[in-house]
mmCIF file of C-alpha atoms in Angstrom:
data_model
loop_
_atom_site.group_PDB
_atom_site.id
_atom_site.type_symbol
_atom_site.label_atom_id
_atom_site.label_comp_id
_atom_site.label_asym_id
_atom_site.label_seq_id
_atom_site.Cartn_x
_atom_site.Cartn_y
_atom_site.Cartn_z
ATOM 1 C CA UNK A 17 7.865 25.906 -27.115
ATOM 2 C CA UNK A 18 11.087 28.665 -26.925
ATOM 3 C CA UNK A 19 14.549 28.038 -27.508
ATOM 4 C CA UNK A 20 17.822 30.047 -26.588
ATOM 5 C CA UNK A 21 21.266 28.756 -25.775
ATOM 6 C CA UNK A 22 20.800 25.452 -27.445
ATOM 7 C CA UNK A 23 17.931 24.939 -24.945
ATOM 8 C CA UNK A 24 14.520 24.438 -25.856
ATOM 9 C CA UNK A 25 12.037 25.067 -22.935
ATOM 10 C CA UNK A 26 8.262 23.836 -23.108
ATOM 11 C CA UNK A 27 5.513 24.879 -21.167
ATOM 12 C CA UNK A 28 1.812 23.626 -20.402
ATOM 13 C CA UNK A 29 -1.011 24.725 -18.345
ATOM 14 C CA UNK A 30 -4.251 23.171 -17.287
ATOM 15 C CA UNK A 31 -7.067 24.526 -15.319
ATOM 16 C CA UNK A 32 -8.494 22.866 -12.124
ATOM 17 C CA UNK A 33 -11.811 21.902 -12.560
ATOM 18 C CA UNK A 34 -13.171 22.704 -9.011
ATOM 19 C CA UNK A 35 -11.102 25.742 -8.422
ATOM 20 C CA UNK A 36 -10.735 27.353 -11.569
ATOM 21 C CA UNK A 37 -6.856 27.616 -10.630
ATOM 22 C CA UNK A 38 -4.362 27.919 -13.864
ATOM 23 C CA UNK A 39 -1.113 26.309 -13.219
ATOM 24 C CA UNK A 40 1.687 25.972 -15.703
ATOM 25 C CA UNK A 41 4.262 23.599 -15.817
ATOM 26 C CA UNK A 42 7.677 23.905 -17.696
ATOM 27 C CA UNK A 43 9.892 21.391 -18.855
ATOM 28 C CA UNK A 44 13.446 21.127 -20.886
ATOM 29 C CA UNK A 45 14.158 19.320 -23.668
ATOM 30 C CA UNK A 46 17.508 18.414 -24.643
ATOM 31 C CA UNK A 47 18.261 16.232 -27.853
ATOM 32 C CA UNK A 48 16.210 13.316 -28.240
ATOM 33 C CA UNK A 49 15.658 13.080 -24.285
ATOM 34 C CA UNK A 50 12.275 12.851 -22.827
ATOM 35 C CA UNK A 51 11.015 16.391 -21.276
ATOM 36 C CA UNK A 52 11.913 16.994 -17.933
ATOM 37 C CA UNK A 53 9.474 18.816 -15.590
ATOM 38 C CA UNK A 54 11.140 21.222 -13.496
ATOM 39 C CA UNK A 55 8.522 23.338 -11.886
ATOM 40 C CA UNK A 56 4.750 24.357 -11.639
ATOM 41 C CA UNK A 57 3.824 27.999 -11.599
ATOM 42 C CA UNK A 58 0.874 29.544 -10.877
ATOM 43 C CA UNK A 59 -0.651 31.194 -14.363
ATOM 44 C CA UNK A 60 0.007 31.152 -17.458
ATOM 45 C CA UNK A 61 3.786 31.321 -19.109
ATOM 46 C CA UNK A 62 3.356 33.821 -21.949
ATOM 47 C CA UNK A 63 6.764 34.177 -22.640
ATOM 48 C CA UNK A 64 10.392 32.305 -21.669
ATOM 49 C CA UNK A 65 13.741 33.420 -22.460
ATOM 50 C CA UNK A 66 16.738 31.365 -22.165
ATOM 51 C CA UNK A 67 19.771 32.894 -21.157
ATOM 52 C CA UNK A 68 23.383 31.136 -20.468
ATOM 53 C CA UNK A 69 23.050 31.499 -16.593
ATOM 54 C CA UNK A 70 19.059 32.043 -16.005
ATOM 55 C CA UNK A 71 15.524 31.377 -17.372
ATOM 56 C CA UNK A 72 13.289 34.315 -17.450
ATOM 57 C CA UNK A 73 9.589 33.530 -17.270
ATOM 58 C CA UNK A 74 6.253 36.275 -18.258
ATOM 59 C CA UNK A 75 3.420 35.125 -16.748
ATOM 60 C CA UNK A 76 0.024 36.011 -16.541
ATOM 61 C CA UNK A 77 -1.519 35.565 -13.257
ATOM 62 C CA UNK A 78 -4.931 34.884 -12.599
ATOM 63 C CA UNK A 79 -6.074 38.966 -12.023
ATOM 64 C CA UNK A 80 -4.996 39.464 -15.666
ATOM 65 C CA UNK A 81 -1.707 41.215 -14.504
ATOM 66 C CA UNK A 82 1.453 39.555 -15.678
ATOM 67 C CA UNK A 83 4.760 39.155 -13.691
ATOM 68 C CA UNK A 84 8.525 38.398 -14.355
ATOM 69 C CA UNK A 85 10.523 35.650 -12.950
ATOM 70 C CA UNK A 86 13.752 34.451 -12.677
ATOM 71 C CA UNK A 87 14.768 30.594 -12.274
ATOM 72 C CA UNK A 88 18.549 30.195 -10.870
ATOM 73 C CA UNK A 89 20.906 27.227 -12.318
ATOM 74 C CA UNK A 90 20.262 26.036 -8.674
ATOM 75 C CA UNK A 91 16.493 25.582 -8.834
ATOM 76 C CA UNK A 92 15.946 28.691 -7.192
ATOM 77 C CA UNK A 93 12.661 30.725 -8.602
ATOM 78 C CA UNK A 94 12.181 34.130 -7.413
ATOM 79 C CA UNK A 95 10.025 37.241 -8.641
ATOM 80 C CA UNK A 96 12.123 40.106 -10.787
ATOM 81 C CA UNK A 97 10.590 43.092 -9.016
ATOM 82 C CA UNK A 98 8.086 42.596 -6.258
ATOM 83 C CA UNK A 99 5.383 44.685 -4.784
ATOM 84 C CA UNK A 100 4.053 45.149 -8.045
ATOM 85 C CA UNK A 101 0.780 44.226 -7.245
ATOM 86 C CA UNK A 102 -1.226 46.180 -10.016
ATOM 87 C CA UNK A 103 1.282 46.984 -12.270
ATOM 88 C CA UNK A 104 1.684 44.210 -15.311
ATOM 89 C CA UNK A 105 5.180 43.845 -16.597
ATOM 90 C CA UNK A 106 6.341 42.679 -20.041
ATOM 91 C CA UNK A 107 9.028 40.876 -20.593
ATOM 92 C CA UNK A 108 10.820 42.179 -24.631
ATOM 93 C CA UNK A 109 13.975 40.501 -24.234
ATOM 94 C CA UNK A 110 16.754 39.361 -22.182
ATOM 95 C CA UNK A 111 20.584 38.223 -22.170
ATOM 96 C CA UNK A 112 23.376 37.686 -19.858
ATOM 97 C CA UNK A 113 24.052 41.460 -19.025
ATOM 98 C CA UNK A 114 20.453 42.671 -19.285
ATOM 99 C CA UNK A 115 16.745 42.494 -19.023
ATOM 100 C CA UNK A 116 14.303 44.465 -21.317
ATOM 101 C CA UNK A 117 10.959 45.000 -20.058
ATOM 102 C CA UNK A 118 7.718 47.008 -19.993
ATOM 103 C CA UNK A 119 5.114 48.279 -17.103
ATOM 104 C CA UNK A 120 1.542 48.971 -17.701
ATOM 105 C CA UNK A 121 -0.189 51.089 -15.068
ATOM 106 C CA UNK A 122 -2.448 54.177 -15.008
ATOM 107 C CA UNK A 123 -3.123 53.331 -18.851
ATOM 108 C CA UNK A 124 0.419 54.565 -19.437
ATOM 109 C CA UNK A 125 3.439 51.850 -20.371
ATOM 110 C CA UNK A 126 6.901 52.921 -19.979
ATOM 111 C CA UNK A 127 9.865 50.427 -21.132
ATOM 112 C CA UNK A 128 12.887 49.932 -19.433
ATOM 113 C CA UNK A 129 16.334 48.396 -19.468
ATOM 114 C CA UNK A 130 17.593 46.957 -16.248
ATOM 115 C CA UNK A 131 21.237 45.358 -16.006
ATOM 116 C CA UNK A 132 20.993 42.092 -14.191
ATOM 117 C CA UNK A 133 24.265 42.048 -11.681
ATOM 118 C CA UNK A 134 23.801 45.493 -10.381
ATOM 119 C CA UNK A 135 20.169 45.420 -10.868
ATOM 120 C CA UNK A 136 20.174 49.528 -12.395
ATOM 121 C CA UNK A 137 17.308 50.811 -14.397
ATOM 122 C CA UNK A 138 17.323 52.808 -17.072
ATOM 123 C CA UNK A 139 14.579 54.097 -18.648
ATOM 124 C CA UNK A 140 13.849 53.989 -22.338
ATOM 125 C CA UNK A 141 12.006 57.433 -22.382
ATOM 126 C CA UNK A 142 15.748 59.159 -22.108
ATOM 127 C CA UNK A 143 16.357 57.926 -25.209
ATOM 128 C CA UNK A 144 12.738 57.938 -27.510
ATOM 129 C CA UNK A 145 9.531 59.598 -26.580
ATOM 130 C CA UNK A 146 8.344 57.422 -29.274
ATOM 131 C CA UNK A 147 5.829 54.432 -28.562
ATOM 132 C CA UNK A 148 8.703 50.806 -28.650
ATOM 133 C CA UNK A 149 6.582 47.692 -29.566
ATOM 134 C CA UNK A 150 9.796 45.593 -30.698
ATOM 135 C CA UNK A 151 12.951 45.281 -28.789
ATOM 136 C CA UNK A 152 16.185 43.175 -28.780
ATOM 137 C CA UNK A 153 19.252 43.337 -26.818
ATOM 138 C CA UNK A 154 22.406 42.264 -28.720
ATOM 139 C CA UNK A 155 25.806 42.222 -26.615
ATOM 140 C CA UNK A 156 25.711 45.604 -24.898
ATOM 141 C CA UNK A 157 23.830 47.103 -27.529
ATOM 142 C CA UNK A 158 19.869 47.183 -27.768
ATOM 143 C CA UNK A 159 17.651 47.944 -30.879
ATOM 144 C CA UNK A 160 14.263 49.177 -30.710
ATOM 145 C CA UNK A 161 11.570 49.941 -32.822
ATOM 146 C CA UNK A 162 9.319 52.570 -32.286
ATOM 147 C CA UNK A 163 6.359 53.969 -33.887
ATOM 148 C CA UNK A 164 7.121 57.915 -35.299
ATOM 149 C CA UNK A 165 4.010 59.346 -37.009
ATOM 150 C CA UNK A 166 3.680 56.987 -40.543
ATOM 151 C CA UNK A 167 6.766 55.777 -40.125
ATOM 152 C CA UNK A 168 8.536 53.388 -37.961
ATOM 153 C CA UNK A 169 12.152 54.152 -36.163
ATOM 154 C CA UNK A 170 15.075 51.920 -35.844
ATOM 155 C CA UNK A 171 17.424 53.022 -33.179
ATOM 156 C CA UNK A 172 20.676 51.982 -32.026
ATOM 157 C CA UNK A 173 21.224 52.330 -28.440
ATOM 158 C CA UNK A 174 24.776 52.071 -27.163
ATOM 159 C CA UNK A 175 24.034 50.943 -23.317
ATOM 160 C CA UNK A 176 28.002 51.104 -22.302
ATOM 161 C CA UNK A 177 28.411 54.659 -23.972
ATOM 162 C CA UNK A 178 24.844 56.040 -23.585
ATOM 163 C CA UNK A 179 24.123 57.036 -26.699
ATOM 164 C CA UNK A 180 21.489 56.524 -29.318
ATOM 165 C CA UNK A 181 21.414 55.951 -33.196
ATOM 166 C CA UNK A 182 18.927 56.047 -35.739
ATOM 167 C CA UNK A 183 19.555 53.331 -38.593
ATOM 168 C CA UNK A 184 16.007 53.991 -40.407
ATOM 169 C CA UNK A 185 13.244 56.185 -40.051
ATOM 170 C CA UNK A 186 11.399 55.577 -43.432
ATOM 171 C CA UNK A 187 8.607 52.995 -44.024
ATOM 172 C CA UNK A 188 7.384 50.443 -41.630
ATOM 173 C CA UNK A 189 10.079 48.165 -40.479
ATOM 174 C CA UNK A 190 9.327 44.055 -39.455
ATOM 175 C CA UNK A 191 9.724 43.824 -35.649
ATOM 176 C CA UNK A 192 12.227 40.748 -36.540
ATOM 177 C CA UNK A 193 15.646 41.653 -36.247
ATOM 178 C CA UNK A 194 18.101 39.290 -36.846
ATOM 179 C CA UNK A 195 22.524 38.980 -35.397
ATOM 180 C CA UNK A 196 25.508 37.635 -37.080
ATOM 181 C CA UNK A 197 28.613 38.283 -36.051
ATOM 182 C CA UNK A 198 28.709 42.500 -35.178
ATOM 183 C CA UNK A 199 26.020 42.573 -37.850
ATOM 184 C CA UNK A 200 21.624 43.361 -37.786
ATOM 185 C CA UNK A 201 19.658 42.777 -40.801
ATOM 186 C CA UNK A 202 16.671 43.579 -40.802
ATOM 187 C CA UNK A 203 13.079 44.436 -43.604
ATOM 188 C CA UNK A 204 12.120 47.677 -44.744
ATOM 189 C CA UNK A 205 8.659 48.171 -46.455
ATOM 190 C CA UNK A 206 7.956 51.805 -48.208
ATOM 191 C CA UNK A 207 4.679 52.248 -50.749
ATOM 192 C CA UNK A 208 6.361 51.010 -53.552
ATOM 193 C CA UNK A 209 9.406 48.786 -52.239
ATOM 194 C CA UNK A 210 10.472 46.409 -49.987
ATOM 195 C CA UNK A 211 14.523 46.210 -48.690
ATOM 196 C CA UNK A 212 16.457 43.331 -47.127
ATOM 197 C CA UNK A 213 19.158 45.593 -44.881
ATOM 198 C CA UNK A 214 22.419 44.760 -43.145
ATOM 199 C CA UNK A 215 23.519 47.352 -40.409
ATOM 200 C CA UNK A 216 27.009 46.763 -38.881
ATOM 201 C CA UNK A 217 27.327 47.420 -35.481
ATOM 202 C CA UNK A 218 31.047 48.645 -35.084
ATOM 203 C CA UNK A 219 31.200 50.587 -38.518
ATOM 204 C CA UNK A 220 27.646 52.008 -38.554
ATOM 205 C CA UNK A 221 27.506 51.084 -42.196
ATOM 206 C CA UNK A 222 24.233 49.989 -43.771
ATOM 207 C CA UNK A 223 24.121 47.848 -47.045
ATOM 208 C CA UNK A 224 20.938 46.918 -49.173
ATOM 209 C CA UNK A 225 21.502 43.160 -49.730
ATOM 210 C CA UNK A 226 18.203 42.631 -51.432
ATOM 211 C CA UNK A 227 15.235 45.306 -53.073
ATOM 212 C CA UNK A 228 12.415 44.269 -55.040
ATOM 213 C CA UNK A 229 10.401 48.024 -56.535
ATOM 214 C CA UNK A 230 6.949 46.822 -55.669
ATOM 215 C CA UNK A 231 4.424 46.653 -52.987
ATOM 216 C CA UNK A 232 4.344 43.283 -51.441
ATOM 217 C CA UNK A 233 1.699 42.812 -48.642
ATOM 218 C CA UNK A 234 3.576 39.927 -47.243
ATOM 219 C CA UNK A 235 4.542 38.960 -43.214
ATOM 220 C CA UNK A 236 7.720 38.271 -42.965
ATOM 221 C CA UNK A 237 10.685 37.207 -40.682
ATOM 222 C CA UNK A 238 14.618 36.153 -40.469
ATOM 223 C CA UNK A 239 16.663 33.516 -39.049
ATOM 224 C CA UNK A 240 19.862 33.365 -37.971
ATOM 225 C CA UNK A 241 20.286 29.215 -37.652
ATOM 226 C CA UNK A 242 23.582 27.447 -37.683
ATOM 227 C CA UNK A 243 23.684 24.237 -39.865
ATOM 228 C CA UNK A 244 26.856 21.840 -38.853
ATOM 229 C CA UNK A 245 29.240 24.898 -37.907
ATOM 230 C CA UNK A 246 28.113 27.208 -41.230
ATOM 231 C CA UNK A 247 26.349 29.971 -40.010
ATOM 232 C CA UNK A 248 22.584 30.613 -42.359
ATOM 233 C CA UNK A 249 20.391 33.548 -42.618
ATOM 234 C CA UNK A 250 16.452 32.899 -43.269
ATOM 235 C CA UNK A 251 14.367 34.553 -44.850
ATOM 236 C CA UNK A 252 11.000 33.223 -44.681
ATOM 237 C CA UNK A 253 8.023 35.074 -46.834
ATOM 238 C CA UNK A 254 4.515 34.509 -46.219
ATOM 239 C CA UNK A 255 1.944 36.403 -49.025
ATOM 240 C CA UNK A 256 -1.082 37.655 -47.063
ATOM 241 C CA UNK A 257 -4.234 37.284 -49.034
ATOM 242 C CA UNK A 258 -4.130 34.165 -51.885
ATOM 243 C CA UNK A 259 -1.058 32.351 -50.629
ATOM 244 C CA UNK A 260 -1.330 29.386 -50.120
ATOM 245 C CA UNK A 261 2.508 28.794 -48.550
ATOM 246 C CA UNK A 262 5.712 29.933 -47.439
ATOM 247 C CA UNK A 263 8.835 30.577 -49.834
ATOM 248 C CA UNK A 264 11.947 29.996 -47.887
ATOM 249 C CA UNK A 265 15.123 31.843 -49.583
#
């Protein structure tokens, strides 16, 4: 189940007996209605993002490799880049203006940003040599997290202007980033802390809303939900080890 854009999108998949074929099939779901199937794909949806004009679908086909596509408002389905036949590609994020991907091949994986009307890349490499696992595109901005030695690296990355910004390099950081109006916030775990930031796009400022001066080996992630028109951020803690719940603040 995935949601964007007020949307939520479901998917299924069943094998065929005899064959051994994996399809998928996705449906919507809006309000109360009953699902609506809208297609069957070959493989296995591993991912879905909703945008306001598209639906971007990972999928991993039945060689193991996995493959971007792109549904139309019209019904039209079509692969992102084709002639790919080795070469997996993973889908990090996507909005109106943008698509943020990976490739595997040769053992090597290099990310990239690709703009969806003119249909540029860019690679990420320009910007970090460092290893991304977490990426999300925000407006024309994009935020990454990489991997730098001990530490992990938040970096701004102005895509209209080119240019790149660290916001934190100290600590592991939670690959869950969270937007509210021109604002990130974001975790930050160190050996003997852990910080609740807020990073403002247009200013560059960064504010500790919330520290706590122990270790804490807890997962945890924020929300950005709107409840009537009053916008609420979540912060959902889960201990690791004896828990036996989740504290909601």
């Amino acid at each position: 189940l995935f949601y964007g854009e007020n949307l939520y999108v479901l998917t299924t998949f069943e094998k065929n007996k005899r064959s051994n074929v994996i399809t998928s099939c996705i449906y919507y779901l809006e309000s109360e209605d009953i699902p609506q199937k809208i297609i069957e794909m070959p493989g296995i949806v591993e991912q879905v993002f909703v945008t306001s004009d598209k639906l971007y679908l990972n999928i991993i086909c039945t060689n193991g490799t996995k493959k971007i596509y792109v549904m139309e408002p019209r019904g039209e389905t079509y692969e992102l880049i084709d002639n790919f036949q080795k070469i997996s590609l993973n889908l990090l994020d996507a909005n109106n203006n943008y698509i943020v991907a990976s490739a595997d091949f040769i053992k090597k994986t290099k990310e990239f940003v690709m703009e969806s009307l003119s249909g540029r890349f860019v690679n990420l490499c320009s910007y970090t040599n460092s290893q991304i696992h977490y990426a999300r595109v925000y407006n024309d901005a994009l935020f990454v997290i990489t991997h730098k030695g001990c530490n992990d690296e938040l970096l701004f990355i102005d895509l209209l202007k080119n240019r790149c910004t660290s916001i934190s390099n100290i600590g592991a950081i939670l690959p869950h980033l969270s937007f509210n109006n021109g604002k990130v916030f974001f975790f930050l775990i160190t050996y003997n802390s852990l910080s609740y930031f807020c990073y403002n796009v247009n200013t560059g400022n960064r504010e500790i809303l919330w520290e706590k001066k122990c270790y804490m080996p807890t997962t945890m992630r924020i929300e950005s939900i709107n409840v009537g028109n009053v916008p609420i951020e979540i912060m959902h803690f889960h201990y690791n080890g004896k828990s036996k719940g989740t504290v909601f603040y």
